[in-house]
mmCIF file of C-alpha atoms (C1' of nucleotides) in Angstrom:
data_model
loop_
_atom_site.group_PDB
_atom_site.id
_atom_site.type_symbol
_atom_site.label_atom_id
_atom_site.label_comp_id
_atom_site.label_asym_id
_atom_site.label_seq_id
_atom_site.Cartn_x
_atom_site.Cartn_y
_atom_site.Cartn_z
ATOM 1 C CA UNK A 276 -7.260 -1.080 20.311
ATOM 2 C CA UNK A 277 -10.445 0.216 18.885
ATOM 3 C CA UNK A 278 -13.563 -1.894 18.613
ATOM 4 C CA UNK A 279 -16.819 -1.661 18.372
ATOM 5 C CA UNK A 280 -17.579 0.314 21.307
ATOM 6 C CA UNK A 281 -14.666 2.497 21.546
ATOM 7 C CA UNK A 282 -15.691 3.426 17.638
ATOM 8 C CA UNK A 283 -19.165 4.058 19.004
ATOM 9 C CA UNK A 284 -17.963 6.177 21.905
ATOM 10 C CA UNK A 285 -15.811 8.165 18.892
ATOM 11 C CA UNK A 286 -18.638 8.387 17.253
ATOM 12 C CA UNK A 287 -20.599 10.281 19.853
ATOM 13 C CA UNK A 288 -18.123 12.499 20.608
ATOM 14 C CA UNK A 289 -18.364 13.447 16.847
ATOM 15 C CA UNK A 290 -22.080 14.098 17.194
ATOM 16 C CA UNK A 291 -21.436 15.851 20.104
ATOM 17 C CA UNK A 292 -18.945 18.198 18.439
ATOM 18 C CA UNK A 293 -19.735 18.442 14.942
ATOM 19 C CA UNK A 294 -23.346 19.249 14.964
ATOM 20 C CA UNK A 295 -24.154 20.647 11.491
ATOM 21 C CA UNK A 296 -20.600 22.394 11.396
ATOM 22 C CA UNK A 297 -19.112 22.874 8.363
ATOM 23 C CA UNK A 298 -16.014 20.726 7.677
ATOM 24 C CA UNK A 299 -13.256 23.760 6.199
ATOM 25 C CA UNK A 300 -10.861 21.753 4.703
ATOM 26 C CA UNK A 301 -8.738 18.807 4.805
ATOM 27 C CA UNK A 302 -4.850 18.534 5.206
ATOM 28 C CA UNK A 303 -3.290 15.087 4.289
ATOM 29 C CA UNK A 304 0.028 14.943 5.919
ATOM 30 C CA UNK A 305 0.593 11.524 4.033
ATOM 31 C CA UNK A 306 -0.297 9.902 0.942
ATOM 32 C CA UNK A 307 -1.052 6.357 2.230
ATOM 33 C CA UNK A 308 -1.995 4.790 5.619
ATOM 34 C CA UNK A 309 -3.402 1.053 5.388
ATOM 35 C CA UNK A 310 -4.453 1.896 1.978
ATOM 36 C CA UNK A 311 -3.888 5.117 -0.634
ATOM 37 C CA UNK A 312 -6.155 8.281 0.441
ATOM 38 C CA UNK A 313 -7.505 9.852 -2.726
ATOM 39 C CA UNK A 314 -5.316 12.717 -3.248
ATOM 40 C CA UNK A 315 -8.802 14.191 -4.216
ATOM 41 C CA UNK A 316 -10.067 13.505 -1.070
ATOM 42 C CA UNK A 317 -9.002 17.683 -0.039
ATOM 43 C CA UNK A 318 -11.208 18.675 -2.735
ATOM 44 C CA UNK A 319 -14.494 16.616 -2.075
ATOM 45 C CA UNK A 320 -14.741 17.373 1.266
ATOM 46 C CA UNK A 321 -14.027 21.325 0.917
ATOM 47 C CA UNK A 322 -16.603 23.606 2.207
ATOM 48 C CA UNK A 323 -18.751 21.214 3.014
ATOM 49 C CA UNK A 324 -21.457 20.583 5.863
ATOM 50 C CA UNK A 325 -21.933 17.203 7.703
ATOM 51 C CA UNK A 326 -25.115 16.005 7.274
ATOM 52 C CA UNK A 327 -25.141 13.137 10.016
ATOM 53 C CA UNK A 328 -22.355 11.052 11.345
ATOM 54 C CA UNK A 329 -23.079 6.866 11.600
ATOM 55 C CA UNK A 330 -21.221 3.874 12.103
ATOM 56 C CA UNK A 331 -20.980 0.822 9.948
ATOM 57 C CA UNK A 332 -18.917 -1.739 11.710
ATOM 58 C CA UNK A 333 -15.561 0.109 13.089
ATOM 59 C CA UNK A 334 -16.191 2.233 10.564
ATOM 60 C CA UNK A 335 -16.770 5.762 11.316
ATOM 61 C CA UNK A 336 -19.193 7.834 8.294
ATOM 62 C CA UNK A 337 -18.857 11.327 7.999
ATOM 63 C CA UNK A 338 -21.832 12.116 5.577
ATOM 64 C CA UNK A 339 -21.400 15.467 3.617
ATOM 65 C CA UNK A 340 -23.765 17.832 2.254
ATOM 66 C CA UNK A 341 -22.190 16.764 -0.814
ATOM 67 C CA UNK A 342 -23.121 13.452 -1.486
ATOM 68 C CA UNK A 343 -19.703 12.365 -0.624
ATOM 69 C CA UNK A 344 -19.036 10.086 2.712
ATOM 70 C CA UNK A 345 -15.905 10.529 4.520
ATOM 71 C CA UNK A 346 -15.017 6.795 5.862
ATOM 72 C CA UNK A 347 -12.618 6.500 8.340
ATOM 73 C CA UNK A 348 -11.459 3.270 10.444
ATOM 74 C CA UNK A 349 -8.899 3.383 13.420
ATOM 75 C CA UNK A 350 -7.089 0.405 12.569
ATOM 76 C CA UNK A 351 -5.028 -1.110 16.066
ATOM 77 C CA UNK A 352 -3.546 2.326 17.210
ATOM 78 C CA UNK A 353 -5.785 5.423 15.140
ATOM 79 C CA UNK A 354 -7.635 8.360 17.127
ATOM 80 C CA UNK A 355 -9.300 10.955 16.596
ATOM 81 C CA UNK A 356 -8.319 14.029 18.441
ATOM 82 C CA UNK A 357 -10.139 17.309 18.713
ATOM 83 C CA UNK A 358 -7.194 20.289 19.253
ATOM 84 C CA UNK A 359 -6.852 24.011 18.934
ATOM 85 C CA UNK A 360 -6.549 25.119 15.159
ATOM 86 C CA UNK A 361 -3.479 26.777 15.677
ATOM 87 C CA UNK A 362 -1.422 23.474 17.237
ATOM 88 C CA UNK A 363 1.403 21.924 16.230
ATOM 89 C CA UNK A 364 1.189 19.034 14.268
ATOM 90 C CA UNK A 365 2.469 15.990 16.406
ATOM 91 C CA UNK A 366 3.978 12.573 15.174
ATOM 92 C CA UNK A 367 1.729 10.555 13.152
ATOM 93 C CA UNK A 368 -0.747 13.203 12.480
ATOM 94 C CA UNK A 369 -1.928 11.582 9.333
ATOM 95 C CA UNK A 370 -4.978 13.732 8.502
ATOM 96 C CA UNK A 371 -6.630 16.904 9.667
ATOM 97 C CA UNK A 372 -9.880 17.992 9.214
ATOM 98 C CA UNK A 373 -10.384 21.906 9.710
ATOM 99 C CA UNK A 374 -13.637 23.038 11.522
ATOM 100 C CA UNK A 375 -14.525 26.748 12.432
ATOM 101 C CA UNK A 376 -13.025 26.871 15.687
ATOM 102 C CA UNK A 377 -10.927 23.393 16.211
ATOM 103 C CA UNK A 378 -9.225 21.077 14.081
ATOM 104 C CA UNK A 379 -10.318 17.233 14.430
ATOM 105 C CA UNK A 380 -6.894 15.155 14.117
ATOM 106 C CA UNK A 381 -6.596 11.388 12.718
ATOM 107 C CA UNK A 382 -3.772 10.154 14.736
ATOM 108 C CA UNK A 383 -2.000 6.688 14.147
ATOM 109 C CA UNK A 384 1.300 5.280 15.148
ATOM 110 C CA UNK A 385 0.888 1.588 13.144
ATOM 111 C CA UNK A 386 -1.143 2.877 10.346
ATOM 112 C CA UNK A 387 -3.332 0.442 9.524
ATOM 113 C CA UNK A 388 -5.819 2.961 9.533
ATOM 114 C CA UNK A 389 -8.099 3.762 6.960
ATOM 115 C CA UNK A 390 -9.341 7.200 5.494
ATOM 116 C CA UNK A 391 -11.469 6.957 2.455
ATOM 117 C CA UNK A 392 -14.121 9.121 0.917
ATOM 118 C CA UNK A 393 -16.876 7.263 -1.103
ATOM 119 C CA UNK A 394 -20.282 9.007 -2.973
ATOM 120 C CA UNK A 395 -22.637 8.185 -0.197
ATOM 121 C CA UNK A 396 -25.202 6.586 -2.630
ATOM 122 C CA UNK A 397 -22.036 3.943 -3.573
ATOM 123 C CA UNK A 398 -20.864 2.846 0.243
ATOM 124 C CA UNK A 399 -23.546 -0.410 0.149
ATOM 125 C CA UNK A 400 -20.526 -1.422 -2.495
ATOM 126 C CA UNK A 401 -17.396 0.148 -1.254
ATOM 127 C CA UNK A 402 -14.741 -2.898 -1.071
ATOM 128 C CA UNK A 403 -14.828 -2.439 2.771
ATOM 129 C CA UNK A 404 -18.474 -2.305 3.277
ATOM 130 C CA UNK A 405 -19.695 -4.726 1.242
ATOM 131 C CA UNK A 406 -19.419 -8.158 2.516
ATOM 132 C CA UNK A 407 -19.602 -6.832 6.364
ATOM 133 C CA UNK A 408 -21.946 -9.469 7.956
ATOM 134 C CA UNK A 409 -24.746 -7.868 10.436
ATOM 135 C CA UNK A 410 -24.630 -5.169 13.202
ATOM 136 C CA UNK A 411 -24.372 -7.160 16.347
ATOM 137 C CA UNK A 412 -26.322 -4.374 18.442
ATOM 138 C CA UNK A 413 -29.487 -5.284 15.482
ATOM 139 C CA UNK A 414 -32.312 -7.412 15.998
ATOM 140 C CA UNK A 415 -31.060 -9.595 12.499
ATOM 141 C CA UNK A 416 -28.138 -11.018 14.479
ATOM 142 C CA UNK A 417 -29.976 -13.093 16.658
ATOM 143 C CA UNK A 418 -29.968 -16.801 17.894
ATOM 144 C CA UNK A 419 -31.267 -18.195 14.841
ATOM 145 C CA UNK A 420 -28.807 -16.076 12.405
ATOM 146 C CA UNK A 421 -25.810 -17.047 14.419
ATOM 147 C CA UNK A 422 -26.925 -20.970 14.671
ATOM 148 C CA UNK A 423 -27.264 -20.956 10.850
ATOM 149 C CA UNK A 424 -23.812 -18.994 10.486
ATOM 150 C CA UNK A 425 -22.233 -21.749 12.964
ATOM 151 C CA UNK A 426 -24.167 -24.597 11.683
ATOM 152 C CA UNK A 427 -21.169 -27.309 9.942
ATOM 153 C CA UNK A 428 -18.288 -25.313 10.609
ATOM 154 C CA UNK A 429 -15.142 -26.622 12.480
ATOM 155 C CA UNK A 430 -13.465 -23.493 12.786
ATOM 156 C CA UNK A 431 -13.088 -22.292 16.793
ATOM 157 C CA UNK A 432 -16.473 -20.300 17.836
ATOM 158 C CA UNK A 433 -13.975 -17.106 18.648
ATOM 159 C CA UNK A 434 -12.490 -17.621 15.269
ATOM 160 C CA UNK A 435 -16.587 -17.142 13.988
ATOM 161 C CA UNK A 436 -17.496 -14.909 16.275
ATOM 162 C CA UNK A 437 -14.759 -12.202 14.809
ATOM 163 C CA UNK A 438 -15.068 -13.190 11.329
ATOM 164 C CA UNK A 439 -16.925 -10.017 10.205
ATOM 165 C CA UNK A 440 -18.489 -12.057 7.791
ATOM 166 C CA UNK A 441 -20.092 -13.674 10.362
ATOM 167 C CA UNK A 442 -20.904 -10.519 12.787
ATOM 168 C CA UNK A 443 -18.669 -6.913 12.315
ATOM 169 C CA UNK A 444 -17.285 -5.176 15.724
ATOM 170 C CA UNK A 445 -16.243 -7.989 17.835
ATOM 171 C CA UNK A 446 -12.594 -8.045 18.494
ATOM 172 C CA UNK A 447 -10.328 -10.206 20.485
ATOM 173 C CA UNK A 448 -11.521 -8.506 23.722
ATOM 174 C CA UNK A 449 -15.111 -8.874 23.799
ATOM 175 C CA UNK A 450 -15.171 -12.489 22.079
ATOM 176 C CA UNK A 451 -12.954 -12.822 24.898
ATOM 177 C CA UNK A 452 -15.212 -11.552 27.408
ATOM 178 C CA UNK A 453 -18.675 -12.519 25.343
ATOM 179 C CA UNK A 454 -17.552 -16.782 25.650
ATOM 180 C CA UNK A 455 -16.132 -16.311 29.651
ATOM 181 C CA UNK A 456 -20.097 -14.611 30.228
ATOM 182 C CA UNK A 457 -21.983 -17.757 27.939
ATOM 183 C CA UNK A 458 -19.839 -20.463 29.705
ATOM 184 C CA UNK A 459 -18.103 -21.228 26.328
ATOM 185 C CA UNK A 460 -14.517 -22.186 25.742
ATOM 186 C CA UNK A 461 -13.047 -20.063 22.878
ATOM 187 C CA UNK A 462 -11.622 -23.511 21.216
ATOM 188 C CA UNK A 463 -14.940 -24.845 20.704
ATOM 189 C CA UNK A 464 -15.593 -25.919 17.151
ATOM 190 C CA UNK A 465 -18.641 -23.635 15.586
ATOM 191 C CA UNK A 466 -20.901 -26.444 14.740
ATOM 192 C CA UNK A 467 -20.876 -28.364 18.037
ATOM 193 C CA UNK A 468 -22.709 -25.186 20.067
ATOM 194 C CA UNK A 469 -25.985 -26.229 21.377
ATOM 195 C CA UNK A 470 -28.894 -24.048 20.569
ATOM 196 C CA UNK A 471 -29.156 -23.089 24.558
ATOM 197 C CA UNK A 472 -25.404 -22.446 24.083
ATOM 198 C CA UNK A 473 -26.191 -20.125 20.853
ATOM 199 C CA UNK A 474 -28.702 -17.858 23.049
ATOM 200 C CA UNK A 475 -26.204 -17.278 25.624
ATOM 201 C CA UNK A 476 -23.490 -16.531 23.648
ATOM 202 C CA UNK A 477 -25.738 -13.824 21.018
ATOM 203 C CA UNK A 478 -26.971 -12.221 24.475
ATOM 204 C CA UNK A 479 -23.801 -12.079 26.184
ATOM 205 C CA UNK A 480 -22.264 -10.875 22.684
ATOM 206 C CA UNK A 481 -24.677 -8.126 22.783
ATOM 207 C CA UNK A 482 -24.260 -7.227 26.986
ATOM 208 C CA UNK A 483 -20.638 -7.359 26.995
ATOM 209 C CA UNK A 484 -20.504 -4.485 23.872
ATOM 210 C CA UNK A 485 -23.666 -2.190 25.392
ATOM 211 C CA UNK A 486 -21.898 -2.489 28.734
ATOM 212 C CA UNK A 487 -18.089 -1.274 27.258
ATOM 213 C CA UNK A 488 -20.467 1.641 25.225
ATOM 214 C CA UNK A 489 -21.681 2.645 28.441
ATOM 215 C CA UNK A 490 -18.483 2.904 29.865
ATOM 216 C CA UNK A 491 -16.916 4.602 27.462
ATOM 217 C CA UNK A 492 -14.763 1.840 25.709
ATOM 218 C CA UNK A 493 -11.739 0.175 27.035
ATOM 219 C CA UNK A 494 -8.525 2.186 27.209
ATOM 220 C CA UNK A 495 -5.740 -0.247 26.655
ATOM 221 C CA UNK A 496 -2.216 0.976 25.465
ATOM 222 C CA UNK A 497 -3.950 3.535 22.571
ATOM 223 C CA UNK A 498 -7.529 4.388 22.429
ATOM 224 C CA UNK A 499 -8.824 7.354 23.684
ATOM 225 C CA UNK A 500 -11.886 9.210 23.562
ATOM 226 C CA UNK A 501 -12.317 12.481 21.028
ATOM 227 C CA UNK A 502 -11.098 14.865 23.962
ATOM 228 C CA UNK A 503 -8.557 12.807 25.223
ATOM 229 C CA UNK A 504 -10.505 11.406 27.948
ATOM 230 C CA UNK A 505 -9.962 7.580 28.534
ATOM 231 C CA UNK A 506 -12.871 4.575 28.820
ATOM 232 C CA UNK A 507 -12.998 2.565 31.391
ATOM 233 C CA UNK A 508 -14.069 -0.878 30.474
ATOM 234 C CA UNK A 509 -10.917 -2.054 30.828
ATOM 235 C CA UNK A 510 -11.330 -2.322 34.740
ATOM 236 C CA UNK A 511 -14.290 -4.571 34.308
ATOM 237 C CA UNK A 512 -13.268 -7.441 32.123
ATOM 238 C CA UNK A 513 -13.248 -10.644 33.507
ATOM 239 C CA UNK A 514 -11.089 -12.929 31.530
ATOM 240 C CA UNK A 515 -8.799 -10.558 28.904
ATOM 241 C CA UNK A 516 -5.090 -9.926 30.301
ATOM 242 C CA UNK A 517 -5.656 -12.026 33.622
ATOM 243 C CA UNK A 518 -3.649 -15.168 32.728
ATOM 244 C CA UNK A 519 -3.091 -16.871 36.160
ATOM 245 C CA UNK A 520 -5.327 -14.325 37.875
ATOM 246 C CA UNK A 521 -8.494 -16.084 39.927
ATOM 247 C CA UNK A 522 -11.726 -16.439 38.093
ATOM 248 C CA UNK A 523 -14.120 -13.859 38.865
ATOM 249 C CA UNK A 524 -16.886 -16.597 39.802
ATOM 250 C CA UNK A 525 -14.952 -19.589 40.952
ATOM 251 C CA UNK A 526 -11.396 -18.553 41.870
ATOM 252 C CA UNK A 527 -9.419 -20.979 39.606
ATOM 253 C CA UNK A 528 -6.781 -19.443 38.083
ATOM 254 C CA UNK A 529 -7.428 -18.257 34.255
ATOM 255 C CA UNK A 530 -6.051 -19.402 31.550
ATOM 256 C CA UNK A 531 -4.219 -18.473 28.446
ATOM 257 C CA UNK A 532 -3.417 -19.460 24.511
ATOM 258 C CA UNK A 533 -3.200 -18.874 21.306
ATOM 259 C CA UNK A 534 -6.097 -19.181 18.811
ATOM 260 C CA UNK A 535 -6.174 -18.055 15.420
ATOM 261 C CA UNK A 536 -2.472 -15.920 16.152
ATOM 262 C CA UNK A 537 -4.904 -14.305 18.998
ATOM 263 C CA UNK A 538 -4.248 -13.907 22.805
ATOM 264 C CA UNK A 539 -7.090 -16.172 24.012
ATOM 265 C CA UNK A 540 -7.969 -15.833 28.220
ATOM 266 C CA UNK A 541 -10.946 -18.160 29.642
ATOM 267 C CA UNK A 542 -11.589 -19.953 32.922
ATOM 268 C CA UNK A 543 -11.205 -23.875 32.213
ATOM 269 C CA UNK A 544 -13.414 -24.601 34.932
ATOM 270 C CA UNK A 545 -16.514 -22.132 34.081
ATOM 271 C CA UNK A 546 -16.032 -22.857 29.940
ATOM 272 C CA UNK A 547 -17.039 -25.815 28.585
ATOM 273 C "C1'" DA B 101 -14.930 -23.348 -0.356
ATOM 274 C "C1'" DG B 102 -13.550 -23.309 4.211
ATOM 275 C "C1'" DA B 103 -9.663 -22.762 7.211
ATOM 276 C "C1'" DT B 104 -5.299 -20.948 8.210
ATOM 277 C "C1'" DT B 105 -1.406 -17.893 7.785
ATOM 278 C "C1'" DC B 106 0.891 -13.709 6.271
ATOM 279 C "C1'" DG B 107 1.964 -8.910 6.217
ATOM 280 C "C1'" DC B 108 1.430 -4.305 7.096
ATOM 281 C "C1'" DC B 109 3.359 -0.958 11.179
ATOM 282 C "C1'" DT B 110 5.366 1.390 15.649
ATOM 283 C "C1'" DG B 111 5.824 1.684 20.562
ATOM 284 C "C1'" DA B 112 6.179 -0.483 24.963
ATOM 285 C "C1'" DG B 113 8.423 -3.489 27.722
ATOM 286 C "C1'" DA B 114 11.750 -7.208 28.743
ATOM 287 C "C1'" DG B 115 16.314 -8.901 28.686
ATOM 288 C "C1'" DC B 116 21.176 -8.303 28.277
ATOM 289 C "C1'" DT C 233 22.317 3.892 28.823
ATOM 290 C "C1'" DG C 234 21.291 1.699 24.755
ATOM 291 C "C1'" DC C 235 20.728 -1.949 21.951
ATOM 292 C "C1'" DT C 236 17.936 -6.031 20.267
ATOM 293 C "C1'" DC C 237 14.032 -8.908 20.588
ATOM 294 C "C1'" DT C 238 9.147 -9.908 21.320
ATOM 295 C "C1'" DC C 239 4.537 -8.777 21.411
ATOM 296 C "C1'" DA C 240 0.202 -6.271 20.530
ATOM 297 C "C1'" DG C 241 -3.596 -6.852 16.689
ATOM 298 C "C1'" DG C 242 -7.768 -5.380 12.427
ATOM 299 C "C1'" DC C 243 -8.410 -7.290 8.497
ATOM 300 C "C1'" DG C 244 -7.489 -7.888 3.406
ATOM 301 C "C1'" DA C 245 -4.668 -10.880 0.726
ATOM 302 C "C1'" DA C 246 -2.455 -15.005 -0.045
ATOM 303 C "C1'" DT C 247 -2.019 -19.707 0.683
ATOM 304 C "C1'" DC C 248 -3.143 -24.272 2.251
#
DNA sequence: AGATTCGCCTGAGAGC
DNA sequence: TGCTCTCAGGCGAATC
C-alpha cells in the first residue's frame, strides 16, 4: 500500500529512468480506473518530452514539454513497472506509457488508482490538488501549524494526522508508527495534545517517513519499486501488524483496534 | 461545520 | 479441491 515514501521511492526511480526521454505514446487499456481517464489523454501526451518529474502528496507529476502534466496516484494496490517494449500485457495493465527503449506500465488490481492529465499551469486547482494540506517533509508543517490544525478538535490525533487536509502522505502505517515513536496513543482526542506532545509527534512524523524513503518504502502485500525490486521498511516498524507481539522498548505485548474503520497497533504502556 | 461512514475494487488467506 | 467469507485500505462523496 503506497504512501508517501513508497511514492517518493517511485518517484526516483522515474528520475532515474526517464531523464529527458521522450514519452512515445500512451496506450489506455481501460476507460476508467478510480475516476474516467480523458480519452484525450493519448493525444496530449504524444511525442512529448518530460520536462521534470515531482511529487505532490501520493501524487506522482509527469511534467511534459507540452504544458500538459501527467498525474498519476497508486491508489491501495497501483505500480508502476518498467518492462521490455515488446511484453505481453499482464492482468490489470491499465495504462502504458511507450519510451524509446522500454515501456513504463501502470499496474492495479483494486483500481482505485488515478491517471489524469491536467495543463501544468491549472494543477494548483485540479479537484485533487487543491485542498491538499502541507508537505510533511516542508518546513510549513511544523509544531506550530500542527498545534493550530489540532487546536479544538475532538476527532482521534491519527484520525488528524491522515486527514490530508491536515498534512498529505501519512497513511495508516506511519501514523501508526509516527504516535508509537512520540509516546502518543492513536485514540487521543486532537485538542488535548500538549505542545511538548505536538513537537514529538511533527518530528517523529517527519523521522518515521525520511527513514521508510531511505529504505526504500515498505513492501507489504503490493508495492514495489519501478524495477520490481521490493523496500524494506517493513522489517523495521515497531507497532504496525504486531498485535500481541512484545513492545520494542518495554516488552508488553502490543495492542490492537479499530479507529476511524483503520487497523490501529500501539503499546498501551509506552502511549499515553 | 466537524465528525463519521460508505463505496469503490480484487487478491490473499482462513474456514468449512 | 473449491467454495464462501473476511479483510486490506486511499480518499472523495454522502451522511450524520
Amino acid at each position: 500500500m503506497p504512501e508517501l515514501p513508497e511514492v517518493e521511492t517511485v518517484c526516483r526511480g522515474l528520475r532515474k529512468k526517464l531523464k529527458s526521454q521522450r514519452l512515445e505514446k500512451c496506450v489506455l487499456n481501460r476507460k476508467n480506473l478510480r475516476f474516467e481517464i480523458p480519452q484525450n489523454l493519448p493525444n496530449l501526451v504524444k511525442n512529448q518530452h518530460l520536462e521534470s518529474i515531482t511529487r505532490r502528496s501520493k501524487y506522482v507529476l509527469l511534467n511534459l514539454q507540452n504544458g500538459q502534466t501527467l498525474i498519476i496516484h497508486l491508489g491501495m494496490s497501483g505500480r508502476l513497472i518498467f518492462t521490455p517494449l515488446l511484453s505481453a500485457t499482464t492482468k490489470h495493465d491499465h495504462v502504458e506509457f511507450h519510451f524509446s527503449k522500454e515501456k513504463l506500465v501502470f499496474n492495479d488490481p483494486r483500481r482505485f488508482g488515478v491517471v489524469d492529465i491536467c495543463p501544468t499551469a491549472n494543477l494548483p486547482h485540479h479537484k485533487l490538488l487543491a485542498f491538499l494540506g502541507p508537505e510533511p517533509l516542508e518546513e510549513d508543517f511544523s509544531p506550530t501549524y500542527l498545534k493550530a490544525k489540532c487546536a479544538g478538535k475532538k476527532a482521534a490525533i491519527k484520525n488528524v494526522v491522515m486527514d490530508s487536509k491536515t498534512v498529505v502522505g501519512v497513511g495508516n502505517i506511519y501514523a501508526n508508527e509516527a504516535l508509537f515513536d512520540a509516546g502518543i496513543l492513536p485514540t487521543r482526542a486532537a485538542g488535548s495534545l500538549k505542545k511538548k506532545e505536538i513537537e514529538k509527534l511533527t518530528t517523529a512524523i517527519k523521522e518515521t517517513l525520511h527513514r521508510a524513503i531511505a529504505a526504500g518504502g515498505s513492501s507489504l502485500n503490493d508495492y514495489v519499486q519501478t524495477d520490481g525490486s521490493l523496500g524494506y521498511f517493513q522489517h523495521q516498524f515497531k507497532v504496525y501488524g504486531r498485535e500481541k507481539a512484545p513492545c520494542t522498548v518495554c516488552k508488553a505485548p502490543l495492542q490492537k483496534s479499530v479507529i476511524g474503520q483503520r487497523s490501529s497497533f500501539f503499546c498501551p504502556n509506552c502511549q499515553v
